[in-house]
Amino acid sequence: MDIRPGDILTMKKNHPCGANEMYVIRSGMDFRLRCVKCSREFMVPRNKIEKSIKKIRRDDEG
């Protein structure tokens, strides 16, 4: 799966604050994500993230 820094991921489950969109800060074996609504940053392993992505949005395309 091609996920790059700057992408916005729409997740299947909501963050505890209620938002389901996460901004990608860093990608690799682990992802550093920032919640769009509450701005909390956290690290998640790649295999866990790839299972829970519903949609990937890139602002630089189209």
PDB file of C-alpha atoms in Angstrom, residues 16-58:
ATOM      1  CA  PRO A  16     -11.665   8.540  20.974  1.00  0.00           C
ATOM      2  CA  CYS A  17     -12.263  12.254  20.203  1.00  0.00           C
ATOM      3  CA  GLY A  18     -14.786  11.272  17.495  1.00  0.00           C
ATOM      4  CA  ALA A  19     -12.781  11.972  14.326  1.00  0.00           C
ATOM      5  CA  ASN A  20     -11.885   9.247  11.815  1.00  0.00           C
ATOM      6  CA  GLU A  21      -9.334  11.193   9.727  1.00  0.00           C
ATOM      7  CA  MET A  22      -5.608  10.980  10.444  1.00  0.00           C
ATOM      8  CA  TYR A  23      -2.761  13.002   8.903  1.00  0.00           C
ATOM      9  CA  VAL A  24       0.398  10.997   8.061  1.00  0.00           C
ATOM     10  CA  ILE A  25       3.536  12.614   9.506  1.00  0.00           C
ATOM     11  CA  ARG A  26       5.950   9.713   8.940  1.00  0.00           C
ATOM     12  CA  SER A  27       5.658   6.363   7.155  1.00  0.00           C
ATOM     13  CA  GLY A  28       7.821   3.262   7.260  1.00  0.00           C
ATOM     14  CA  MET A  29       7.592   0.170   9.465  1.00  0.00           C
ATOM     15  CA  ASP A  30       5.696   2.383  11.920  1.00  0.00           C
ATOM     16  CA  PHE A  31       3.425   5.293  11.097  1.00  0.00           C
ATOM     17  CA  ARG A  32       3.361   8.565  12.991  1.00  0.00           C
ATOM     18  CA  LEU A  33      -0.164   9.919  12.677  1.00  0.00           C
ATOM     19  CA  ARG A  34      -1.892  13.076  13.867  1.00  0.00           C
ATOM     20  CA  CYS A  35      -5.622  13.222  14.519  1.00  0.00           C
ATOM     21  CA  VAL A  36      -7.182  15.942  12.348  1.00  0.00           C
ATOM     22  CA  LYS A  37      -9.663  16.999  15.041  1.00  0.00           C
ATOM     23  CA  CYS A  38      -7.723  16.957  18.349  1.00  0.00           C
ATOM     24  CA  SER A  39      -4.115  17.098  16.988  1.00  0.00           C
ATOM     25  CA  ARG A  40      -2.907  14.207  19.156  1.00  0.00           C
ATOM     26  CA  GLU A  41       0.109  12.412  17.664  1.00  0.00           C
ATOM     27  CA  PHE A  42       0.754   8.685  18.003  1.00  0.00           C
ATOM     28  CA  MET A  43       2.793   5.843  16.515  1.00  0.00           C
ATOM     29  CA  VAL A  44       1.128   2.721  15.085  1.00  0.00           C
ATOM     30  CA  PRO A  45       2.698  -0.345  13.411  1.00  0.00           C
ATOM     31  CA  ARG A  46       2.227  -0.623   9.629  1.00  0.00           C
ATOM     32  CA  ASN A  47       0.318  -3.924   9.714  1.00  0.00           C
ATOM     33  CA  LYS A  48      -2.280  -2.500  12.115  1.00  0.00           C
ATOM     34  CA  ILE A  49      -2.809   0.659  10.036  1.00  0.00           C
ATOM     35  CA  GLU A  50      -3.146  -1.114   6.678  1.00  0.00           C
ATOM     36  CA  LYS A  51      -6.026  -3.218   8.039  1.00  0.00           C
ATOM     37  CA  SER A  52      -7.981  -0.237   9.322  1.00  0.00           C
ATOM     38  CA  ILE A  53      -7.755   2.212   6.374  1.00  0.00           C
ATOM     39  CA  LYS A  54     -10.976   2.938   4.530  1.00  0.00           C
ATOM     40  CA  LYS A  55      -9.704   5.655   2.143  1.00  0.00           C
ATOM     41  CA  ILE A  56      -6.492   7.563   1.321  1.00  0.00           C
ATOM     42  CA  ARG A  57      -6.719  11.230   0.310  1.00  0.00           C
ATOM     43  CA  ARG A  58      -3.832  13.115  -1.296  1.00  0.00           C
TER      44      ARG A  58
END
